[in-house]
Amino acid sequence: MSGFGDFCAQEKERRLKYMQLLSGNEATALAALKAGVRFFAGYPITPSTEIAEVMAEELPKLGGVFIQMEDEIASICAVIGAGASGMRAMTATSGPGFSLMQEGIGYAVMAEVPCLIVNVQRGGPATGLPTKVSQADVMAARWGTHGDHPIVALSPYSVLESYMLTIKAIEISLRLRLPVIILSDEIVGHMREVVELPGEVPMYTPPPLTKPRDDYYHYGDDTNFDAPYAHFGEGYRIHLTGLTHRKDGFPTNDPKVIKWKLDRLEEKITKNRDWLHLTEYQDLDADTIIVSYGSSARSALEAKYEYEREHNKKIGFLRLITIWPFHYQKLKDMLANARRVVVVEMNQGQMVREISRVLKHDVTLINVNRYDGELITPEEILSVL
């Protein structure tokens, strides 16, 4: 066999090894396993259940733990406990379950426990539309739990991106000591695509903790992010509480310490905002720019290409991968040349409010919304271009 023939044979073998027909939910679960998640607690709910099914089958083979809890409140609490003990832990749910988890998410923020929450969005409110798509949990991801708090939410728009962003979310969670949300949706979660998964991906490992036990404070100024920190069972003094606390973890009513704690949480975002900001964009020098995210962005991109074929005129495209934190200055710069901005999303208008804050006063802002359980079509977007 020729050299080229050898190459082709090796390439075929490599592709057969790594190419798979997967749904977004299956890719999310496989990515979590790849990233070292070894604890899953959850309660089945459409359209996220496939994630739990894969974890239930695969985690025991890797020495991990899968627990089907009695509800979503118990699920997030179990995940927090596992995270506090040093395990990479996650849960997966959808709208009603996400609502039940909000108190636990707030606890994880206050206690600074890293964990992953996957919300495969469906129509709501309440039990709403279990098998229908929606993107109406954007604000619930940001403000669902009470109080001033930082949050990170990432929105995949393909099966491969479900895989890659899950790994990224776990890295962010460990670096910032925060819960991180994957804000998927029913279309992305159930859609099947042939994907070539990467053989190896860089995995973040927190630096080792070398500080003497008597000098360690679980919430010391040197442990806020990108820093080593202890877990239960490692011999360090750790006190976890949902109450506002001092650097040793014990509750306080001291106004100065209360302010210090809330500033500490906020700094996890303000000091890392630039590298947390993930987008995909094309032709931002065009007069009209379409902004979208998640599965809606697939229709938006198709509309851009179709319009350009028919009219020989560029249309800009901006896809938000990081939904939260919203980087107002970066978005302001990216949309600075636009005369018209079209925001495409499957809700009654949530992200459009944030986009409106970064536009010049003379820019025309157009909403394209759909919230009847069906995917926005390229034709609906073309009708306003």
mmCIF file of C-alpha atoms in Angstrom:
data_model
loop_
_atom_site.group_PDB
_atom_site.id
_atom_site.type_symbol
_atom_site.label_atom_id
_atom_site.label_comp_id
_atom_site.label_asym_id
_atom_site.label_seq_id
_atom_site.Cartn_x
_atom_site.Cartn_y
_atom_site.Cartn_z
ATOM 1 C CA MET A 1 0.000 0.000 0.000
ATOM 2 C CA SER A 2 1.269 3.451 -0.909
ATOM 3 C CA GLY A 3 2.112 6.137 1.633
ATOM 4 C CA PHE A 4 -1.082 7.910 0.695
ATOM 5 C CA GLY A 5 -2.985 4.662 1.000
ATOM 6 C CA ASP A 6 -1.586 4.155 4.468
ATOM 7 C CA PHE A 7 -2.615 7.655 5.399
ATOM 8 C CA CYS A 8 -6.155 7.073 4.142
ATOM 9 C CA ALA A 9 -6.456 3.809 6.035
ATOM 10 C CA GLN A 10 -5.184 5.386 9.235
ATOM 11 C CA GLU A 11 -7.473 8.365 8.803
ATOM 12 C CA LYS A 12 -10.462 6.066 8.250
ATOM 13 C CA GLU A 13 -9.578 4.094 11.378
ATOM 14 C CA ARG A 14 -9.167 7.297 13.375
ATOM 15 C CA ARG A 15 -12.481 8.707 12.184
ATOM 16 C CA LEU A 16 -14.321 5.464 12.850
ATOM 17 C CA LYS A 17 -12.895 5.526 16.366
ATOM 18 C CA TYR A 18 -13.958 9.060 17.183
ATOM 19 C CA MET A 19 -16.947 9.765 14.909
ATOM 20 C CA GLN A 20 -20.282 9.047 16.462
ATOM 21 C CA LEU A 21 -23.957 9.720 15.839
ATOM 22 C CA LEU A 22 -25.018 11.463 19.028
ATOM 23 C CA SER A 23 -27.725 13.680 20.405
ATOM 24 C CA GLY A 24 -26.822 16.854 22.260
ATOM 25 C CA ASN A 25 -27.866 15.263 25.536
ATOM 26 C CA GLU A 26 -25.691 12.200 24.936
ATOM 27 C CA ALA A 27 -22.757 14.412 23.986
ATOM 28 C CA THR A 28 -23.214 16.414 27.175
ATOM 29 C CA ALA A 29 -23.076 13.266 29.299
ATOM 30 C CA LEU A 30 -20.020 11.890 27.485
ATOM 31 C CA ALA A 31 -18.237 15.221 27.887
ATOM 32 C CA ALA A 32 -18.948 15.263 31.594
ATOM 33 C CA LEU A 33 -17.442 11.802 31.939
ATOM 34 C CA LYS A 34 -14.445 12.886 29.868
ATOM 35 C CA ALA A 35 -13.965 15.902 32.136
ATOM 36 C CA GLY A 36 -13.867 13.736 35.230
ATOM 37 C CA VAL A 37 -17.412 14.036 36.549
ATOM 38 C CA ARG A 38 -17.896 11.067 38.823
ATOM 39 C CA PHE A 39 -21.099 12.041 40.646
ATOM 40 C CA PHE A 40 -24.544 12.600 39.202
ATOM 41 C CA ALA A 41 -27.728 13.169 41.162
ATOM 42 C CA GLY A 42 -30.925 13.938 39.342
ATOM 43 C CA TYR A 43 -34.599 13.337 38.748
ATOM 44 C CA PRO A 44 -35.805 12.354 35.276
ATOM 45 C CA ILE A 45 -37.510 15.114 33.333
ATOM 46 C CA THR A 46 -38.153 15.669 29.635
ATOM 47 C CA PRO A 47 -36.237 16.812 27.624
ATOM 48 C CA SER A 48 -33.078 16.193 29.676
ATOM 49 C CA THR A 49 -33.559 12.549 30.714
ATOM 50 C CA GLU A 50 -31.067 11.094 28.218
ATOM 51 C CA ILE A 51 -28.254 12.733 30.162
ATOM 52 C CA ALA A 52 -29.246 10.846 33.302
ATOM 53 C CA GLU A 53 -29.655 7.625 31.312
ATOM 54 C CA VAL A 54 -26.089 7.790 29.973
ATOM 55 C CA MET A 55 -24.690 8.684 33.376
ATOM 56 C CA ALA A 56 -26.611 5.836 35.043
ATOM 57 C CA GLU A 57 -25.070 3.370 32.599
ATOM 58 C CA GLU A 58 -21.552 4.712 32.394
ATOM 59 C CA LEU A 59 -20.692 6.131 35.824
ATOM 60 C CA PRO A 60 -20.585 2.772 37.666
ATOM 61 C CA LYS A 61 -18.106 1.450 35.083
ATOM 62 C CA LEU A 62 -15.749 4.282 36.056
ATOM 63 C CA GLY A 63 -16.179 3.906 39.804
ATOM 64 C CA GLY A 64 -18.512 6.880 39.898
ATOM 65 C CA VAL A 65 -21.829 7.388 41.661
ATOM 66 C CA PHE A 66 -25.256 7.809 40.075
ATOM 67 C CA ILE A 67 -28.220 8.537 42.307
ATOM 68 C CA GLN A 68 -31.782 9.032 41.183
ATOM 69 C CA MET A 69 -33.085 11.350 43.874
ATOM 70 C CA GLU A 70 -36.668 11.861 45.021
ATOM 71 C CA ASP A 71 -36.849 15.301 43.419
ATOM 72 C CA GLU A 72 -34.758 18.144 42.045
ATOM 73 C CA ILE A 73 -34.274 19.845 45.419
ATOM 74 C CA ALA A 74 -32.617 16.732 46.768
ATOM 75 C CA SER A 75 -30.646 16.400 43.542
ATOM 76 C CA ILE A 76 -28.957 19.791 43.723
ATOM 77 C CA CYS A 77 -28.272 19.323 47.458
ATOM 78 C CA ALA A 78 -26.586 15.975 46.795
ATOM 79 C CA VAL A 79 -24.514 17.534 44.025
ATOM 80 C CA ILE A 80 -23.395 20.328 46.369
ATOM 81 C CA GLY A 81 -22.370 17.773 48.974
ATOM 82 C CA ALA A 82 -20.352 15.829 46.437
ATOM 83 C CA GLY A 83 -18.724 19.007 45.146
ATOM 84 C CA ALA A 84 -17.772 20.059 48.664
ATOM 85 C CA SER A 85 -16.084 16.706 49.078
ATOM 86 C CA GLY A 86 -13.946 17.259 45.987
ATOM 87 C CA MET A 87 -15.880 15.230 43.426
ATOM 88 C CA ARG A 88 -16.688 16.689 40.043
ATOM 89 C CA ALA A 89 -20.455 16.644 40.271
ATOM 90 C CA MET A 90 -23.435 17.526 38.094
ATOM 91 C CA THR A 91 -27.158 17.292 37.598
ATOM 92 C CA ALA A 92 -29.443 17.730 34.585
ATOM 93 C CA THR A 93 -32.992 18.984 34.468
ATOM 94 C CA SER A 94 -35.503 21.155 32.645
ATOM 95 C CA GLY A 95 -37.751 24.128 33.505
ATOM 96 C CA PRO A 96 -39.818 22.888 36.467
ATOM 97 C CA GLY A 97 -36.824 21.101 37.974
ATOM 98 C CA PHE A 98 -34.636 24.143 37.364
ATOM 99 C CA SER A 99 -37.125 26.219 39.347
ATOM 100 C CA LEU A 100 -36.923 23.784 42.268
ATOM 101 C CA MET A 101 -33.112 23.920 42.224
ATOM 102 C CA GLN A 102 -32.835 27.672 42.601
ATOM 103 C CA GLU A 103 -32.401 27.722 46.381
ATOM 104 C CA GLY A 104 -29.671 25.111 46.103
ATOM 105 C CA ILE A 105 -27.929 27.043 43.348
ATOM 106 C CA GLY A 106 -27.892 30.089 45.607
ATOM 107 C CA TYR A 107 -26.424 27.980 48.414
ATOM 108 C CA ALA A 108 -23.668 26.728 46.105
ATOM 109 C CA VAL A 109 -22.865 30.325 45.158
ATOM 110 C CA MET A 110 -22.672 31.474 48.778
ATOM 111 C CA ALA A 111 -20.700 28.399 49.891
ATOM 112 C CA GLU A 112 -18.547 28.595 46.729
ATOM 113 C CA VAL A 113 -19.021 24.967 45.760
ATOM 114 C CA PRO A 114 -18.246 24.134 42.106
ATOM 115 C CA CYS A 115 -20.819 22.026 40.277
ATOM 116 C CA LEU A 116 -22.534 21.743 36.899
ATOM 117 C CA ILE A 117 -26.256 22.215 36.260
ATOM 118 C CA VAL A 118 -27.571 21.373 32.788
ATOM 119 C CA ASN A 119 -30.947 22.899 31.954
ATOM 120 C CA VAL A 120 -32.394 21.563 28.702
ATOM 121 C CA GLN A 121 -35.057 24.224 28.203
ATOM 122 C CA ARG A 122 -38.665 23.462 27.346
ATOM 123 C CA GLY A 123 -41.790 25.588 27.192
ATOM 124 C CA GLY A 124 -43.157 27.040 30.417
ATOM 125 C CA PRO A 125 -44.155 28.362 32.879
ATOM 126 C CA ALA A 126 -44.959 25.499 35.266
ATOM 127 C CA THR A 127 -44.970 22.090 33.580
ATOM 128 C CA GLY A 128 -45.668 23.923 30.306
ATOM 129 C CA LEU A 129 -44.581 22.040 27.200
ATOM 130 C CA PRO A 130 -42.485 18.997 28.185
ATOM 131 C CA THR A 131 -41.602 17.961 24.637
ATOM 132 C CA LYS A 132 -41.450 21.392 22.984
ATOM 133 C CA VAL A 133 -38.552 23.784 22.580
ATOM 134 C CA SER A 134 -38.150 27.128 24.291
ATOM 135 C CA GLN A 135 -35.432 29.571 25.360
ATOM 136 C CA ALA A 136 -37.453 31.197 28.115
ATOM 137 C CA ASP A 137 -35.136 30.361 31.026
ATOM 138 C CA VAL A 138 -32.531 32.991 30.131
ATOM 139 C CA MET A 139 -33.517 35.299 32.969
ATOM 140 C CA ALA A 140 -34.220 32.388 35.324
ATOM 141 C CA ALA A 141 -30.601 31.342 34.870
ATOM 142 C CA ARG A 142 -29.454 34.846 35.785
ATOM 143 C CA TRP A 143 -31.916 35.842 38.485
ATOM 144 C CA GLY A 144 -33.698 32.632 39.520
ATOM 145 C CA THR A 145 -32.001 32.510 42.873
ATOM 146 C CA HIS A 146 -32.303 35.542 45.104
ATOM 147 C CA GLY A 147 -29.737 38.086 46.192
ATOM 148 C CA ASP A 148 -26.804 39.691 44.424
ATOM 149 C CA HIS A 149 -24.805 36.834 42.994
ATOM 150 C CA PRO A 150 -22.514 35.957 40.107
ATOM 151 C CA ILE A 151 -23.509 33.267 37.636
ATOM 152 C CA VAL A 152 -22.087 31.736 34.477
ATOM 153 C CA ALA A 153 -24.366 30.239 31.802
ATOM 154 C CA LEU A 154 -23.253 28.827 28.446
ATOM 155 C CA SER A 155 -25.558 28.073 25.503
ATOM 156 C CA PRO A 156 -24.560 25.391 22.950
ATOM 157 C CA TYR A 157 -26.081 25.364 19.447
ATOM 158 C CA SER A 158 -24.877 21.983 18.171
ATOM 159 C CA VAL A 159 -24.103 18.471 19.338
ATOM 160 C CA LEU A 160 -20.349 18.995 19.163
ATOM 161 C CA GLU A 161 -20.633 22.266 21.023
ATOM 162 C CA SER A 162 -22.712 20.529 23.713
ATOM 163 C CA TYR A 163 -19.670 18.320 24.227
ATOM 164 C CA MET A 164 -17.066 21.087 24.195
ATOM 165 C CA LEU A 165 -19.024 23.546 26.342
ATOM 166 C CA THR A 166 -19.733 20.939 28.988
ATOM 167 C CA ILE A 167 -15.992 20.446 29.411
ATOM 168 C CA LYS A 168 -15.516 24.223 29.437
ATOM 169 C CA ALA A 169 -18.272 24.649 32.016
ATOM 170 C CA ILE A 170 -16.607 22.203 34.376
ATOM 171 C CA GLU A 171 -13.323 24.057 34.001
ATOM 172 C CA ILE A 172 -15.001 27.395 34.750
ATOM 173 C CA SER A 173 -16.789 25.939 37.745
ATOM 174 C CA LEU A 174 -13.543 24.643 39.236
ATOM 175 C CA ARG A 175 -11.596 27.827 38.487
ATOM 176 C CA LEU A 176 -14.203 30.202 39.934
ATOM 177 C CA ARG A 177 -15.585 27.923 42.681
ATOM 178 C CA LEU A 178 -19.097 28.521 41.387
ATOM 179 C CA PRO A 179 -22.012 26.527 39.988
ATOM 180 C CA VAL A 180 -22.082 26.839 36.196
ATOM 181 C CA ILE A 181 -25.179 26.366 34.048
ATOM 182 C CA ILE A 182 -25.370 24.805 30.594
ATOM 183 C CA LEU A 183 -28.440 26.432 29.071
ATOM 184 C CA SER A 184 -29.315 23.978 26.322
ATOM 185 C CA ASP A 185 -32.748 23.564 24.739
ATOM 186 C CA GLU A 186 -34.965 20.766 23.481
ATOM 187 C CA ILE A 187 -33.793 21.061 19.879
ATOM 188 C CA VAL A 188 -30.082 20.910 20.740
ATOM 189 C CA GLY A 189 -30.645 18.236 23.376
ATOM 190 C CA HIS A 190 -32.562 15.846 21.104
ATOM 191 C CA MET A 191 -31.003 16.694 17.743
ATOM 192 C CA ARG A 192 -28.667 14.013 16.361
ATOM 193 C CA GLU A 193 -25.543 14.856 14.405
ATOM 194 C CA VAL A 194 -22.487 12.930 13.291
ATOM 195 C CA VAL A 195 -19.637 14.366 15.303
ATOM 196 C CA GLU A 196 -15.956 13.648 15.582
ATOM 197 C CA LEU A 197 -15.185 13.898 19.255
ATOM 198 C CA PRO A 198 -11.672 15.022 20.133
ATOM 199 C CA GLY A 199 -9.442 12.215 21.316
ATOM 200 C CA GLU A 200 -7.862 14.300 24.003
ATOM 201 C CA VAL A 201 -9.001 17.605 25.452
ATOM 202 C CA PRO A 202 -7.149 19.763 27.973
ATOM 203 C CA MET A 203 -8.504 19.179 31.467
ATOM 204 C CA TYR A 204 -8.194 21.779 34.160
ATOM 205 C CA THR A 205 -6.815 20.560 37.456
ATOM 206 C CA PRO A 206 -6.783 22.940 40.405
ATOM 207 C CA PRO A 207 -3.295 23.565 41.785
ATOM 208 C CA PRO A 208 -2.364 21.454 44.818
ATOM 209 C CA LEU A 209 -3.020 22.905 48.246
ATOM 210 C CA THR A 210 0.279 23.198 50.094
ATOM 211 C CA LYS A 211 -0.617 25.706 52.785
ATOM 212 C CA PRO A 212 -0.240 24.473 56.390
ATOM 213 C CA ARG A 213 -3.576 23.508 57.898
ATOM 214 C CA ASP A 214 -3.358 26.109 60.695
ATOM 215 C CA ASP A 215 -2.884 28.902 58.150
ATOM 216 C CA TYR A 216 -5.744 27.882 55.860
ATOM 217 C CA TYR A 217 -8.986 29.855 55.563
ATOM 218 C CA HIS A 218 -11.556 28.349 53.223
ATOM 219 C CA TYR A 219 -12.635 31.838 52.102
ATOM 220 C CA GLY A 220 -9.311 33.590 52.392
ATOM 221 C CA ASP A 221 -8.502 36.317 49.903
ATOM 222 C CA ASP A 222 -5.986 33.982 48.251
ATOM 223 C CA THR A 223 -8.598 31.300 47.501
ATOM 224 C CA ASN A 224 -11.256 33.190 45.528
ATOM 225 C CA PHE A 225 -10.487 31.867 42.039
ATOM 226 C CA ASP A 226 -7.685 30.106 40.157
ATOM 227 C CA ALA A 227 -6.359 28.992 43.505
ATOM 228 C CA PRO A 228 -6.068 25.796 45.517
ATOM 229 C CA TYR A 229 -8.756 25.127 48.120
ATOM 230 C CA ALA A 230 -9.583 22.287 50.451
ATOM 231 C CA HIS A 231 -12.410 19.779 50.487
ATOM 232 C CA PHE A 232 -14.097 17.832 53.228
ATOM 233 C CA GLY A 233 -12.012 14.907 54.335
ATOM 234 C CA GLU A 234 -8.611 16.425 53.593
ATOM 235 C CA GLY A 235 -7.880 17.497 57.166
ATOM 236 C CA TYR A 236 -8.491 21.222 56.800
ATOM 237 C CA ARG A 237 -10.990 23.231 58.845
ATOM 238 C CA ILE A 238 -14.000 23.873 56.604
ATOM 239 C CA HIS A 239 -17.313 25.384 57.658
ATOM 240 C CA LEU A 240 -20.006 25.628 54.977
ATOM 241 C CA THR A 241 -23.138 27.692 55.395
ATOM 242 C CA GLY A 242 -25.646 29.567 53.296
ATOM 243 C CA LEU A 243 -25.372 32.437 55.743
ATOM 244 C CA THR A 244 -23.104 35.331 54.896
ATOM 245 C CA HIS A 245 -19.832 34.439 56.521
ATOM 246 C CA ARG A 246 -16.300 35.399 57.450
ATOM 247 C CA LYS A 247 -13.196 34.018 55.794
ATOM 248 C CA ASP A 248 -13.314 31.048 58.197
ATOM 249 C CA GLY A 249 -16.843 30.233 57.048
ATOM 250 C CA PHE A 250 -18.681 31.188 60.237
ATOM 251 C CA PRO A 251 -21.713 33.523 59.984
ATOM 252 C CA THR A 252 -21.407 37.255 60.563
ATOM 253 C CA ASN A 253 -23.543 40.382 60.918
ATOM 254 C CA ASP A 254 -20.570 42.710 60.599
ATOM 255 C CA PRO A 255 -21.423 45.161 57.776
ATOM 256 C CA LYS A 256 -17.795 45.353 56.641
ATOM 257 C CA VAL A 257 -17.497 41.598 56.379
ATOM 258 C CA ILE A 258 -20.874 41.308 54.648
ATOM 259 C CA LYS A 259 -19.717 43.780 52.006
ATOM 260 C CA TRP A 260 -16.380 41.950 51.698
ATOM 261 C CA LYS A 261 -18.160 38.651 51.054
ATOM 262 C CA LEU A 262 -20.485 40.022 48.370
ATOM 263 C CA ASP A 263 -17.609 41.873 46.696
ATOM 264 C CA ARG A 264 -15.614 38.640 46.760
ATOM 265 C CA LEU A 265 -18.398 36.822 44.903
ATOM 266 C CA GLU A 266 -18.754 39.615 42.360
ATOM 267 C CA GLU A 267 -15.020 39.687 41.717
ATOM 268 C CA LYS A 268 -15.187 36.109 40.449
ATOM 269 C CA ILE A 269 -16.875 37.640 37.393
ATOM 270 C CA THR A 270 -15.481 41.173 37.164
ATOM 271 C CA LYS A 271 -11.875 39.971 37.277
ATOM 272 C CA ASN A 272 -12.468 37.154 34.769
ATOM 273 C CA ARG A 273 -15.113 38.682 32.480
ATOM 274 C CA ASP A 274 -12.913 38.853 29.370
ATOM 275 C CA TRP A 275 -11.976 35.174 29.150
ATOM 276 C CA LEU A 276 -15.490 34.133 30.127
ATOM 277 C CA HIS A 277 -16.900 36.022 27.130
ATOM 278 C CA LEU A 278 -17.411 33.479 24.314
ATOM 279 C CA THR A 279 -19.018 34.415 20.990
ATOM 280 C CA GLU A 280 -19.027 33.460 17.323
ATOM 281 C CA TYR A 281 -19.425 36.203 14.737
ATOM 282 C CA GLN A 282 -19.245 37.049 11.030
ATOM 283 C CA ASP A 283 -19.379 40.328 9.070
ATOM 284 C CA LEU A 284 -19.855 42.696 12.007
ATOM 285 C CA ASP A 285 -19.144 45.611 9.634
ATOM 286 C CA ALA A 286 -22.519 45.049 7.946
ATOM 287 C CA ASP A 287 -25.400 47.513 8.390
ATOM 288 C CA THR A 288 -27.677 44.777 9.729
ATOM 289 C CA ILE A 289 -26.534 42.268 12.339
ATOM 290 C CA ILE A 290 -28.493 39.255 13.566
ATOM 291 C CA VAL A 291 -27.910 38.328 17.222
ATOM 292 C CA SER A 292 -28.985 34.946 18.499
ATOM 293 C CA TYR A 293 -27.975 31.952 20.624
ATOM 294 C CA GLY A 294 -28.692 28.252 21.073
ATOM 295 C CA SER A 295 -30.773 26.488 18.424
ATOM 296 C CA SER A 296 -32.270 29.805 17.233
ATOM 297 C CA ALA A 297 -28.826 30.733 15.961
ATOM 298 C CA ARG A 298 -28.948 27.870 13.460
ATOM 299 C CA SER A 299 -31.972 29.440 11.766
ATOM 300 C CA ALA A 300 -30.367 32.881 12.039
ATOM 301 C CA LEU A 301 -27.237 31.702 10.269
ATOM 302 C CA GLU A 302 -29.257 30.041 7.508
ATOM 303 C CA ALA A 303 -31.235 33.267 7.054
ATOM 304 C CA LYS A 304 -27.993 35.254 6.754
ATOM 305 C CA TYR A 305 -26.649 32.983 4.000
ATOM 306 C CA GLU A 306 -29.939 32.890 2.104
ATOM 307 C CA TYR A 307 -30.326 36.666 2.205
ATOM 308 C CA GLU A 308 -26.762 37.150 0.954
ATOM 309 C CA ARG A 309 -27.322 34.730 -1.941
ATOM 310 C CA GLU A 310 -30.471 36.517 -3.016
ATOM 311 C CA HIS A 311 -29.415 40.151 -2.487
ATOM 312 C CA ASN A 312 -25.604 40.055 -2.806
ATOM 313 C CA LYS A 313 -25.386 42.102 0.378
ATOM 314 C CA LYS A 314 -23.667 41.179 3.647
ATOM 315 C CA ILE A 315 -25.601 40.511 6.829
ATOM 316 C CA GLY A 316 -23.737 40.402 10.124
ATOM 317 C CA PHE A 317 -24.114 37.502 12.542
ATOM 318 C CA LEU A 318 -23.329 37.369 16.251
ATOM 319 C CA ARG A 319 -23.932 34.256 18.321
ATOM 320 C CA LEU A 320 -23.773 34.488 22.092
ATOM 321 C CA ILE A 321 -22.142 31.388 23.540
ATOM 322 C CA THR A 322 -21.692 32.857 26.990
ATOM 323 C CA ILE A 323 -25.157 34.051 27.966
ATOM 324 C CA TRP A 324 -24.093 35.137 31.470
ATOM 325 C CA PRO A 325 -22.113 37.125 32.432
ATOM 326 C CA PHE A 326 -23.208 39.557 29.731
ATOM 327 C CA HIS A 327 -20.168 41.547 28.654
ATOM 328 C CA TYR A 328 -21.784 44.939 27.977
ATOM 329 C CA GLN A 329 -18.613 46.702 26.808
ATOM 330 C CA LYS A 330 -17.544 43.905 24.439
ATOM 331 C CA LEU A 331 -21.044 43.679 22.948
ATOM 332 C CA LYS A 332 -21.194 47.449 22.611
ATOM 333 C CA ASP A 333 -17.958 47.364 20.631
ATOM 334 C CA MET A 334 -19.064 44.440 18.466
ATOM 335 C CA LEU A 335 -22.340 46.139 17.502
ATOM 336 C CA ALA A 336 -20.894 49.637 17.157
ATOM 337 C CA ASN A 337 -21.227 49.786 13.341
ATOM 338 C CA ALA A 338 -24.728 48.349 13.087
ATOM 339 C CA ARG A 339 -27.663 50.419 11.826
ATOM 340 C CA ARG A 340 -30.153 47.605 12.440
ATOM 341 C CA VAL A 341 -29.924 44.761 14.953
ATOM 342 C CA VAL A 342 -32.243 41.764 14.754
ATOM 343 C CA VAL A 343 -32.466 39.670 17.931
ATOM 344 C CA VAL A 344 -33.751 36.132 17.370
ATOM 345 C CA GLU A 345 -34.861 34.059 20.349
ATOM 346 C CA MET A 346 -37.591 31.607 21.345
ATOM 347 C CA ASN A 347 -39.296 33.566 24.103
ATOM 348 C CA GLN A 348 -41.295 36.767 24.372
ATOM 349 C CA GLY A 349 -38.112 38.872 24.513
ATOM 350 C CA GLN A 350 -35.484 38.281 27.203
ATOM 351 C CA MET A 351 -31.994 38.714 25.741
ATOM 352 C CA VAL A 352 -33.245 41.566 23.560
ATOM 353 C CA ARG A 353 -33.434 43.760 26.677
ATOM 354 C CA GLU A 354 -29.743 43.269 27.358
ATOM 355 C CA ILE A 355 -28.878 43.911 23.702
ATOM 356 C CA SER A 356 -30.877 47.157 23.750
ATOM 357 C CA ARG A 357 -28.612 48.470 26.530
ATOM 358 C CA VAL A 358 -25.502 48.340 24.355
ATOM 359 C CA LEU A 359 -26.926 49.952 21.193
ATOM 360 C CA LYS A 360 -26.676 53.564 20.125
ATOM 361 C CA HIS A 361 -29.957 55.437 20.393
ATOM 362 C CA ASP A 362 -30.419 55.647 16.598
ATOM 363 C CA VAL A 363 -30.032 51.916 15.921
ATOM 364 C CA THR A 364 -33.214 50.109 14.874
ATOM 365 C CA LEU A 365 -33.827 47.081 17.094
ATOM 366 C CA ILE A 366 -36.065 44.313 15.726
ATOM 367 C CA ASN A 367 -37.303 41.308 17.673
ATOM 368 C CA VAL A 368 -37.974 37.962 16.062
ATOM 369 C CA ASN A 369 -39.618 35.823 18.703
ATOM 370 C CA ARG A 370 -41.429 32.533 18.724
ATOM 371 C CA TYR A 371 -42.895 30.928 21.831
ATOM 372 C CA ASP A 372 -45.423 28.391 20.555
ATOM 373 C CA GLY A 373 -43.141 25.393 21.029
ATOM 374 C CA GLU A 374 -41.839 25.429 17.472
ATOM 375 C CA LEU A 375 -38.395 26.367 16.164
ATOM 376 C CA ILE A 376 -37.997 29.779 14.523
ATOM 377 C CA THR A 377 -37.582 29.295 10.780
ATOM 378 C CA PRO A 378 -35.124 31.127 8.497
ATOM 379 C CA GLU A 379 -38.137 32.436 6.554
ATOM 380 C CA GLU A 380 -39.460 34.225 9.651
ATOM 381 C CA ILE A 381 -36.103 35.966 10.040
ATOM 382 C CA LEU A 382 -35.825 36.760 6.321
ATOM 383 C CA SER A 383 -39.197 38.508 6.484
ATOM 384 C CA VAL A 384 -37.712 41.303 8.620
ATOM 385 C CA LEU A 385 -34.333 41.682 6.878
#
